[in-house]
């Protein structure tokens, strides 16, 4: 496993997908999903020029922060965040991508107020309406985005989605297109076109996500190799 080579290959695929969609590859932010990969792997990805790293478990992130795993790149939180762990994340990451409920949104605002900061976030949409997944249902998303406008210590910079496991090649393209429509509509109607990031696409489907309009992709195994679950 060579992280620099893998990263290079992913960049080339991103460039191809961007070009096919008539966009510039520099518009696409590559976030390395580094869960279950150690600090050395994170540093290797940063040395190879990854744009940001994303973690999805609070404990693992805190341990790797202590080890200086993320020095030189912005850190994002991309996993399911429990309200009782909000204080361990707010202020420590550049972007919380996975804000999927009003309760979580309000808790983040409260904690950011205590710290005297504005926490940048994305709203997560449960686009496949899967009961097992977190995120706002599409029908609740406008209300969530509206509520966030009243909270002075959060800044919504866009949307994030994890569609269902695809059963056929390109099986998630229609989900990506749905999220892209929500991104455009909410960004225009509520946020004066100030949205910046549409985060969708992982190792298996980031090209389709880019085709649908993603400008931030979260790629794990294609960069770090398959995760070994023990
Ligand atoms: C692990 C993870 C990814 C990347 O998954 P791969 O299939 O390994 O690319 C993306 N987003 C989130 C939220 C993740 O937890």
PDB file of C-alpha atoms and ligand atoms in Angstrom:
ATOM      1  CA  UNK A   1       0.000   0.000   0.000  1.00  0.00           C
ATOM      2  CA  UNK A   2       1.480   3.283  -1.088  1.00  0.00           C
ATOM      3  CA  UNK A   3      -0.547   6.253   0.041  1.00  0.00           C
ATOM      4  CA  UNK A   4       1.158   8.774  -2.237  1.00  0.00           C
ATOM      5  CA  UNK A   5       0.573   6.614  -5.315  1.00  0.00           C
ATOM      6  CA  UNK A   6      -3.026   5.901  -4.371  1.00  0.00           C
ATOM      7  CA  UNK A   7      -3.635   9.594  -3.794  1.00  0.00           C
ATOM      8  CA  UNK A   8      -2.161  10.431  -7.184  1.00  0.00           C
ATOM      9  CA  UNK A   9      -4.471   7.932  -8.832  1.00  0.00           C
ATOM     10  CA  UNK A  10      -7.537   9.288  -7.036  1.00  0.00           C
ATOM     11  CA  UNK A  11      -6.558  12.821  -8.087  1.00  0.00           C
ATOM     12  CA  UNK A  12      -6.376  11.686 -11.696  1.00  0.00           C
ATOM     13  CA  UNK A  13      -9.813  10.111 -11.467  1.00  0.00           C
ATOM     14  CA  UNK A  14     -11.180  13.260  -9.867  1.00  0.00           C
ATOM     15  CA  UNK A  15      -9.666  15.319 -12.677  1.00  0.00           C
ATOM     16  CA  UNK A  16     -11.251  13.044 -15.278  1.00  0.00           C
ATOM     17  CA  UNK A  17     -14.672  13.249 -13.656  1.00  0.00           C
ATOM     18  CA  UNK A  18     -14.419  17.008 -13.236  1.00  0.00           C
ATOM     19  CA  UNK A  19     -13.364  17.497 -16.831  1.00  0.00           C
ATOM     20  CA  UNK A  20     -16.201  15.299 -18.090  1.00  0.00           C
ATOM     21  CA  UNK A  21     -18.589  17.487 -16.120  1.00  0.00           C
ATOM     22  CA  UNK A  22     -17.082  20.655 -17.575  1.00  0.00           C
ATOM     23  CA  UNK A  23     -15.513  21.695 -14.284  1.00  0.00           C
ATOM     24  CA  UNK A  24     -11.986  22.305 -13.062  1.00  0.00           C
ATOM     25  CA  UNK A  25     -10.352  19.646 -10.900  1.00  0.00           C
ATOM     26  CA  UNK A  26      -9.074  22.340  -8.511  1.00  0.00           C
ATOM     27  CA  UNK A  27     -12.695  22.962  -7.531  1.00  0.00           C
ATOM     28  CA  UNK A  28     -12.909  19.522  -5.944  1.00  0.00           C
ATOM     29  CA  UNK A  29     -11.752  19.221  -2.331  1.00  0.00           C
ATOM     30  CA  UNK A  30     -10.356  15.798  -1.515  1.00  0.00           C
ATOM     31  CA  UNK A  31     -10.966  14.770   2.100  1.00  0.00           C
ATOM     32  CA  UNK A  32      -9.135  11.637   3.226  1.00  0.00           C
ATOM     33  CA  UNK A  33     -11.393   9.492   5.415  1.00  0.00           C
ATOM     34  CA  UNK A  34      -8.682   8.254   7.741  1.00  0.00           C
ATOM     35  CA  UNK A  35     -10.637   6.161  10.236  1.00  0.00           C
ATOM     36  CA  UNK A  36      -8.766   3.097  11.458  1.00  0.00           C
ATOM     37  CA  UNK A  37      -5.570   4.390   9.903  1.00  0.00           C
ATOM     38  CA  UNK A  38      -2.826   5.494  12.258  1.00  0.00           C
ATOM     39  CA  UNK A  39      -1.092   8.832  12.675  1.00  0.00           C
ATOM     40  CA  UNK A  40       1.719   7.806  10.324  1.00  0.00           C
ATOM     41  CA  UNK A  41      -0.801   7.106   7.555  1.00  0.00           C
ATOM     42  CA  UNK A  42      -2.444  10.486   8.159  1.00  0.00           C
ATOM     43  CA  UNK A  43       0.925  12.222   7.948  1.00  0.00           C
ATOM     44  CA  UNK A  44       1.755  10.361   4.740  1.00  0.00           C
ATOM     45  CA  UNK A  45      -1.493  11.553   3.172  1.00  0.00           C
ATOM     46  CA  UNK A  46      -0.790  15.133   4.241  1.00  0.00           C
ATOM     47  CA  UNK A  47       2.753  14.918   2.858  1.00  0.00           C
ATOM     48  CA  UNK A  48       1.273  13.660  -0.411  1.00  0.00           C
ATOM     49  CA  UNK A  49      -0.958  16.726  -0.608  1.00  0.00           C
ATOM     50  CA  UNK A  50      -4.397  15.689   0.633  1.00  0.00           C
ATOM     51  CA  UNK A  51      -6.676  18.726   1.120  1.00  0.00           C
ATOM     52  CA  UNK A  52      -8.136  17.684   4.497  1.00  0.00           C
ATOM     53  CA  UNK A  53      -8.608  14.643   6.706  1.00  0.00           C
ATOM     54  CA  UNK A  54     -11.933  13.460   8.082  1.00  0.00           C
ATOM     55  CA  UNK A  55     -12.525  11.328  11.152  1.00  0.00           C
ATOM     56  CA  UNK A  56     -15.726   9.712  12.267  1.00  0.00           C
ATOM     57  CA  UNK A  57     -15.021   8.557  15.787  1.00  0.00           C
ATOM     58  CA  UNK A  58     -14.419  11.087  18.521  1.00  0.00           C
ATOM     59  CA  UNK A  59     -12.127   8.942  20.679  1.00  0.00           C
ATOM     60  CA  UNK A  60      -9.926   7.923  17.771  1.00  0.00           C
ATOM     61  CA  UNK A  61      -9.717  11.522  16.596  1.00  0.00           C
ATOM     62  CA  UNK A  62      -8.668  12.785  20.023  1.00  0.00           C
ATOM     63  CA  UNK A  63      -5.934  10.158  20.283  1.00  0.00           C
ATOM     64  CA  UNK A  64      -4.589  10.968  16.850  1.00  0.00           C
ATOM     65  CA  UNK A  65      -4.787  14.706  17.568  1.00  0.00           C
ATOM     66  CA  UNK A  66      -2.527  14.124  20.567  1.00  0.00           C
ATOM     67  CA  UNK A  67      -0.106  12.332  18.289  1.00  0.00           C
ATOM     68  CA  UNK A  68      -0.049  15.285  15.902  1.00  0.00           C
ATOM     69  CA  UNK A  69      -1.542  13.201  13.118  1.00  0.00           C
ATOM     70  CA  UNK A  70      -3.241  16.109  11.357  1.00  0.00           C
ATOM     71  CA  UNK A  71      -0.572  18.795  11.398  1.00  0.00           C
ATOM     72  CA  UNK A  72      -0.506  20.553   8.067  1.00  0.00           C
ATOM     73  CA  UNK A  73      -4.071  19.850   6.961  1.00  0.00           C
ATOM     74  CA  UNK A  74      -7.546  20.890   8.105  1.00  0.00           C
ATOM     75  CA  UNK A  75      -9.416  18.293  10.136  1.00  0.00           C
ATOM     76  CA  UNK A  76     -13.089  17.522   9.557  1.00  0.00           C
ATOM     77  CA  UNK A  77     -15.505  15.483  11.617  1.00  0.00           C
ATOM     78  CA  UNK A  78     -17.553  13.292   9.265  1.00  0.00           C
ATOM     79  CA  UNK A  79     -19.136  10.629  11.480  1.00  0.00           C
ATOM     80  CA  UNK A  80     -22.236  10.287  13.579  1.00  0.00           C
ATOM     81  CA  UNK A  81     -21.869  12.767  16.454  1.00  0.00           C
ATOM     82  CA  UNK A  82     -23.630  12.172  19.741  1.00  0.00           C
ATOM     83  CA  UNK A  83     -24.746  15.256  21.616  1.00  0.00           C
ATOM     84  CA  UNK A  84     -22.755  14.308  24.706  1.00  0.00           C
ATOM     85  CA  UNK A  85     -19.557  14.350  22.640  1.00  0.00           C
ATOM     86  CA  UNK A  86     -20.133  17.731  21.033  1.00  0.00           C
ATOM     87  CA  UNK A  87     -17.862  19.523  23.492  1.00  0.00           C
ATOM     88  CA  UNK A  88     -14.956  17.320  22.462  1.00  0.00           C
ATOM     89  CA  UNK A  89     -15.315  18.221  18.805  1.00  0.00           C
ATOM     90  CA  UNK A  90     -16.454  21.858  18.535  1.00  0.00           C
ATOM     91  CA  UNK A  91     -13.490  24.169  18.148  1.00  0.00           C
ATOM     92  CA  UNK A  92     -11.119  21.308  17.382  1.00  0.00           C
ATOM     93  CA  UNK A  93     -12.126  20.786  13.764  1.00  0.00           C
ATOM     94  CA  UNK A  94     -12.383  23.109  10.793  1.00  0.00           C
ATOM     95  CA  UNK A  95     -15.686  21.607   9.662  1.00  0.00           C
ATOM     96  CA  UNK A  96     -18.289  19.291  11.181  1.00  0.00           C
ATOM     97  CA  UNK A  97     -19.821  17.660   8.106  1.00  0.00           C
ATOM     98  CA  UNK A  98     -22.376  15.488   9.797  1.00  0.00           C
ATOM     99  CA  UNK A  99     -24.981  17.696  11.487  1.00  0.00           C
ATOM    100  CA  UNK A 100     -28.179  15.796  11.003  1.00  0.00           C
ATOM    101  CA  UNK A 101     -30.683  16.960  13.616  1.00  0.00           C
ATOM    102  CA  UNK A 102     -32.001  20.131  15.207  1.00  0.00           C
ATOM    103  CA  UNK A 103     -30.897  18.932  18.634  1.00  0.00           C
ATOM    104  CA  UNK A 104     -27.323  18.442  17.464  1.00  0.00           C
ATOM    105  CA  UNK A 105     -27.328  21.765  15.620  1.00  0.00           C
ATOM    106  CA  UNK A 106     -28.430  23.595  18.762  1.00  0.00           C
ATOM    107  CA  UNK A 107     -25.927  21.787  20.961  1.00  0.00           C
ATOM    108  CA  UNK A 108     -23.076  22.742  18.622  1.00  0.00           C
ATOM    109  CA  UNK A 109     -24.226  26.365  18.681  1.00  0.00           C
ATOM    110  CA  UNK A 110     -24.319  26.325  22.494  1.00  0.00           C
ATOM    111  CA  UNK A 111     -20.823  24.905  22.800  1.00  0.00           C
ATOM    112  CA  UNK A 112     -19.411  27.265  20.170  1.00  0.00           C
ATOM    113  CA  UNK A 113     -20.983  30.187  22.070  1.00  0.00           C
ATOM    114  CA  UNK A 114     -19.184  29.080  25.249  1.00  0.00           C
ATOM    115  CA  UNK A 115     -15.914  29.089  23.332  1.00  0.00           C
ATOM    116  CA  UNK A 116     -16.699  32.390  21.647  1.00  0.00           C
ATOM    117  CA  UNK A 117     -16.283  30.944  18.165  1.00  0.00           C
ATOM    118  CA  UNK A 118     -18.331  30.251  15.064  1.00  0.00           C
ATOM    119  CA  UNK A 119     -18.221  26.557  14.143  1.00  0.00           C
ATOM    120  CA  UNK A 120     -18.425  25.798  10.440  1.00  0.00           C
ATOM    121  CA  UNK A 121     -20.708  22.894   9.628  1.00  0.00           C
ATOM    122  CA  UNK A 122     -22.509  21.050   6.862  1.00  0.00           C
ATOM    123  CA  UNK A 123     -26.035  19.738   7.209  1.00  0.00           C
ATOM    124  CA  UNK A 124     -26.278  16.023   6.570  1.00  0.00           C
ATOM    125  CA  UNK A 125     -29.223  14.768   4.580  1.00  0.00           C
ATOM    126  CA  UNK A 126     -30.402  11.168   4.847  1.00  0.00           C
ATOM    127  CA  UNK A 127     -31.188  11.082   1.153  1.00  0.00           C
ATOM    128  CA  UNK A 128     -32.141   7.403   1.060  1.00  0.00           C
ATOM    129  CA  UNK A 129     -34.490   7.946   4.041  1.00  0.00           C
ATOM    130  CA  UNK A 130     -32.792   4.973   5.739  1.00  0.00           C
ATOM    131  CA  UNK A 131     -33.930   4.452   9.345  1.00  0.00           C
ATOM    132  CA  UNK A 132     -30.462   3.180  10.316  1.00  0.00           C
ATOM    133  CA  UNK A 133     -28.739   6.366   9.173  1.00  0.00           C
ATOM    134  CA  UNK A 134     -28.540   9.789  10.712  1.00  0.00           C
ATOM    135  CA  UNK A 135     -29.214  12.991   8.851  1.00  0.00           C
ATOM    136  CA  UNK A 136     -32.166  15.242   8.162  1.00  0.00           C
ATOM    137  CA  UNK A 137     -34.878  13.713   6.014  1.00  0.00           C
ATOM    138  CA  UNK A 138     -35.118  15.700   2.770  1.00  0.00           C
ATOM    139  CA  UNK A 139     -38.442  17.085   3.954  1.00  0.00           C
ATOM    140  CA  UNK A 140     -36.915  18.402   7.182  1.00  0.00           C
ATOM    141  CA  UNK A 141     -33.846  19.921   5.635  1.00  0.00           C
ATOM    142  CA  UNK A 142     -35.283  23.343   4.793  1.00  0.00           C
ATOM    143  CA  UNK A 143     -36.473  23.740   8.380  1.00  0.00           C
ATOM    144  CA  UNK A 144     -33.053  22.726   9.677  1.00  0.00           C
ATOM    145  CA  UNK A 145     -31.299  25.172   7.381  1.00  0.00           C
ATOM    146  CA  UNK A 146     -33.710  27.911   8.437  1.00  0.00           C
ATOM    147  CA  UNK A 147     -33.157  27.226  12.128  1.00  0.00           C
ATOM    148  CA  UNK A 148     -29.384  27.365  11.639  1.00  0.00           C
ATOM    149  CA  UNK A 149     -29.717  30.926  10.346  1.00  0.00           C
ATOM    150  CA  UNK A 150     -30.973  31.938  13.797  1.00  0.00           C
ATOM    151  CA  UNK A 151     -27.942  30.467  15.551  1.00  0.00           C
ATOM    152  CA  UNK A 152     -25.049  32.932  15.615  1.00  0.00           C
ATOM    153  CA  UNK A 153     -22.343  30.413  16.505  1.00  0.00           C
ATOM    154  CA  UNK A 154     -22.758  28.028  13.609  1.00  0.00           C
ATOM    155  CA  UNK A 155     -22.151  28.741   9.937  1.00  0.00           C
ATOM    156  CA  UNK A 156     -23.708  26.309   7.486  1.00  0.00           C
ATOM    157  CA  UNK A 157     -21.399  25.992   4.504  1.00  0.00           C
ATOM    158  CA  UNK A 158     -23.358  23.407   2.569  1.00  0.00           C
ATOM    159  CA  UNK A 159     -24.640  19.845   2.575  1.00  0.00           C
ATOM    160  CA  UNK A 160     -23.281  16.351   3.058  1.00  0.00           C
ATOM    161  CA  UNK A 161     -24.859  13.013   2.188  1.00  0.00           C
ATOM    162  CA  UNK A 162     -24.109   9.307   2.360  1.00  0.00           C
ATOM    163  CA  UNK A 163     -26.516   7.508   0.030  1.00  0.00           C
ATOM    164  CA  UNK A 164     -27.494   3.846   0.473  1.00  0.00           C
ATOM    165  CA  UNK A 165     -25.105   1.097  -0.574  1.00  0.00           C
ATOM    166  CA  UNK A 166     -25.487   0.948  -4.382  1.00  0.00           C
ATOM    167  CA  UNK A 167     -26.669  -2.358  -5.799  1.00  0.00           C
ATOM    168  CA  UNK A 168     -25.712  -1.639  -9.383  1.00  0.00           C
ATOM    169  CA  UNK A 169     -22.968   0.464 -10.992  1.00  0.00           C
ATOM    170  CA  UNK A 170     -23.994   4.130 -10.890  1.00  0.00           C
ATOM    171  CA  UNK A 171     -26.920   3.080  -8.696  1.00  0.00           C
ATOM    172  CA  UNK A 172     -26.512   6.155  -6.527  1.00  0.00           C
ATOM    173  CA  UNK A 173     -26.364   8.758  -9.252  1.00  0.00           C
ATOM    174  CA  UNK A 174     -30.026   9.653  -8.776  1.00  0.00           C
ATOM    175  CA  UNK A 175     -29.469  10.196  -5.046  1.00  0.00           C
ATOM    176  CA  UNK A 176     -26.510  12.449  -5.765  1.00  0.00           C
ATOM    177  CA  UNK A 177     -28.626  14.433  -8.199  1.00  0.00           C
ATOM    178  CA  UNK A 178     -31.361  14.842  -5.587  1.00  0.00           C
ATOM    179  CA  UNK A 179     -28.898  16.150  -3.024  1.00  0.00           C
ATOM    180  CA  UNK A 180     -27.442  18.521  -5.615  1.00  0.00           C
ATOM    181  CA  UNK A 181     -30.915  19.958  -6.245  1.00  0.00           C
ATOM    182  CA  UNK A 182     -31.440  20.509  -2.520  1.00  0.00           C
ATOM    183  CA  UNK A 183     -28.024  22.179  -2.330  1.00  0.00           C
ATOM    184  CA  UNK A 184     -28.881  24.591  -5.124  1.00  0.00           C
ATOM    185  CA  UNK A 185     -32.402  25.303  -3.871  1.00  0.00           C
ATOM    186  CA  UNK A 186     -31.551  25.852  -0.210  1.00  0.00           C
ATOM    187  CA  UNK A 187     -28.369  27.743  -1.053  1.00  0.00           C
ATOM    188  CA  UNK A 188     -30.362  30.099  -3.253  1.00  0.00           C
ATOM    189  CA  UNK A 189     -33.577  30.450  -1.265  1.00  0.00           C
ATOM    190  CA  UNK A 190     -32.147  30.722   2.258  1.00  0.00           C
ATOM    191  CA  UNK A 191     -28.413  31.397   2.011  1.00  0.00           C
ATOM    192  CA  UNK A 192     -28.003  34.011  -0.752  1.00  0.00           C
ATOM    193  CA  UNK A 193     -25.899  31.518  -2.728  1.00  0.00           C
ATOM    194  CA  UNK A 194     -23.289  31.479   0.026  1.00  0.00           C
ATOM    195  CA  UNK A 195     -23.057  27.695   0.192  1.00  0.00           C
ATOM    196  CA  UNK A 196     -19.536  26.462  -0.533  1.00  0.00           C
ATOM    197  CA  UNK A 197     -19.403  22.695  -0.121  1.00  0.00           C
ATOM    198  CA  UNK A 198     -21.451  19.861  -1.472  1.00  0.00           C
ATOM    199  CA  UNK A 199     -19.831  16.830   0.162  1.00  0.00           C
ATOM    200  CA  UNK A 200     -20.741  13.497  -1.371  1.00  0.00           C
ATOM    201  CA  UNK A 201     -18.991  10.533  -2.922  1.00  0.00           C
ATOM    202  CA  UNK A 202     -16.676   7.887  -1.422  1.00  0.00           C
ATOM    203  CA  UNK A 203     -14.149   5.441  -2.893  1.00  0.00           C
ATOM    204  CA  UNK A 204     -16.724   3.516  -4.907  1.00  0.00           C
ATOM    205  CA  UNK A 205     -18.742   6.376  -6.315  1.00  0.00           C
ATOM    206  CA  UNK A 206     -16.932   9.717  -6.114  1.00  0.00           C
ATOM    207  CA  UNK A 207     -16.919  10.059  -9.905  1.00  0.00           C
ATOM    208  CA  UNK A 208     -20.706   9.870 -10.053  1.00  0.00           C
ATOM    209  CA  UNK A 209     -20.931  12.322  -7.176  1.00  0.00           C
ATOM    210  CA  UNK A 210     -18.732  14.784  -9.065  1.00  0.00           C
ATOM    211  CA  UNK A 211     -20.829  14.278 -12.200  1.00  0.00           C
ATOM    212  CA  UNK A 212     -23.869  15.281 -10.132  1.00  0.00           C
ATOM    213  CA  UNK A 213     -22.161  18.374  -8.725  1.00  0.00           C
ATOM    214  CA  UNK A 214     -20.135  17.403  -5.651  1.00  0.00           C
ATOM    215  CA  UNK A 215     -17.184  19.683  -4.946  1.00  0.00           C
ATOM    216  CA  UNK A 216     -15.999  17.779  -1.880  1.00  0.00           C
ATOM    217  CA  UNK A 217     -15.436  14.021  -1.823  1.00  0.00           C
ATOM    218  CA  UNK A 218     -14.556  11.822   1.157  1.00  0.00           C
ATOM    219  CA  UNK A 219     -12.281   9.001   0.119  1.00  0.00           C
ATOM    220  CA  UNK A 220     -10.931   6.335   2.471  1.00  0.00           C
ATOM    221  CA  UNK A 221      -9.999   2.906   1.192  1.00  0.00           C
ATOM    222  CA  UNK A 222      -8.943   4.058  -2.293  1.00  0.00           C
ATOM    223  CA  UNK A 223      -6.218   6.106  -0.591  1.00  0.00           C
ATOM    224  CA  UNK A 224      -5.380   4.214   2.601  1.00  0.00           C
ATOM    225  CA  UNK A 225      -6.126   0.666   1.445  1.00  0.00           C
ATOM    226  CA  UNK A 226      -8.846  -1.624   2.743  1.00  0.00           C
ATOM    227  CA  UNK A 227      -9.652  -1.172   6.421  1.00  0.00           C
ATOM    228  CA  UNK A 228      -8.844  -4.129   8.626  1.00  0.00           C
ATOM    229  CA  UNK A 229     -11.701  -4.597  11.048  1.00  0.00           C
ATOM    230  CA  UNK A 230     -10.505  -6.477  14.098  1.00  0.00           C
TER     231      UNK A 230
HETATM  232  C1  LIG B   1     -15.319   5.855   5.818  1.00  0.00           C
HETATM  233  C2  LIG B   1     -16.081   7.010   5.299  1.00  0.00           C
HETATM  234  C3  LIG B   1     -15.902   7.461   3.990  1.00  0.00           C
HETATM  235  C4  LIG B   1     -14.963   6.823   2.990  1.00  0.00           C
HETATM  236  O1  LIG B   1     -15.315   5.500   2.719  1.00  0.00           O
HETATM  237  P1  LIG B   1     -14.484   4.643   1.625  1.00  0.00           P
HETATM  238  O2  LIG B   1     -15.503   3.766   1.019  1.00  0.00           O
HETATM  239  O3  LIG B   1     -13.438   3.927   2.374  1.00  0.00           O
HETATM  240  O4  LIG B   1     -13.917   5.619   0.657  1.00  0.00           O
HETATM  241  C5  LIG B   1     -16.627   8.579   3.582  1.00  0.00           C
HETATM  242  N1  LIG B   1     -17.496   9.201   4.403  1.00  0.00           N
HETATM  243  C6  LIG B   1     -17.695   8.795   5.658  1.00  0.00           C
HETATM  244  C7  LIG B   1     -18.664   9.529   6.498  1.00  0.00           C
HETATM  245  C8  LIG B   1     -17.004   7.690   6.144  1.00  0.00           C
HETATM  246  O5  LIG B   1     -17.224   7.292   7.399  1.00  0.00           O
END
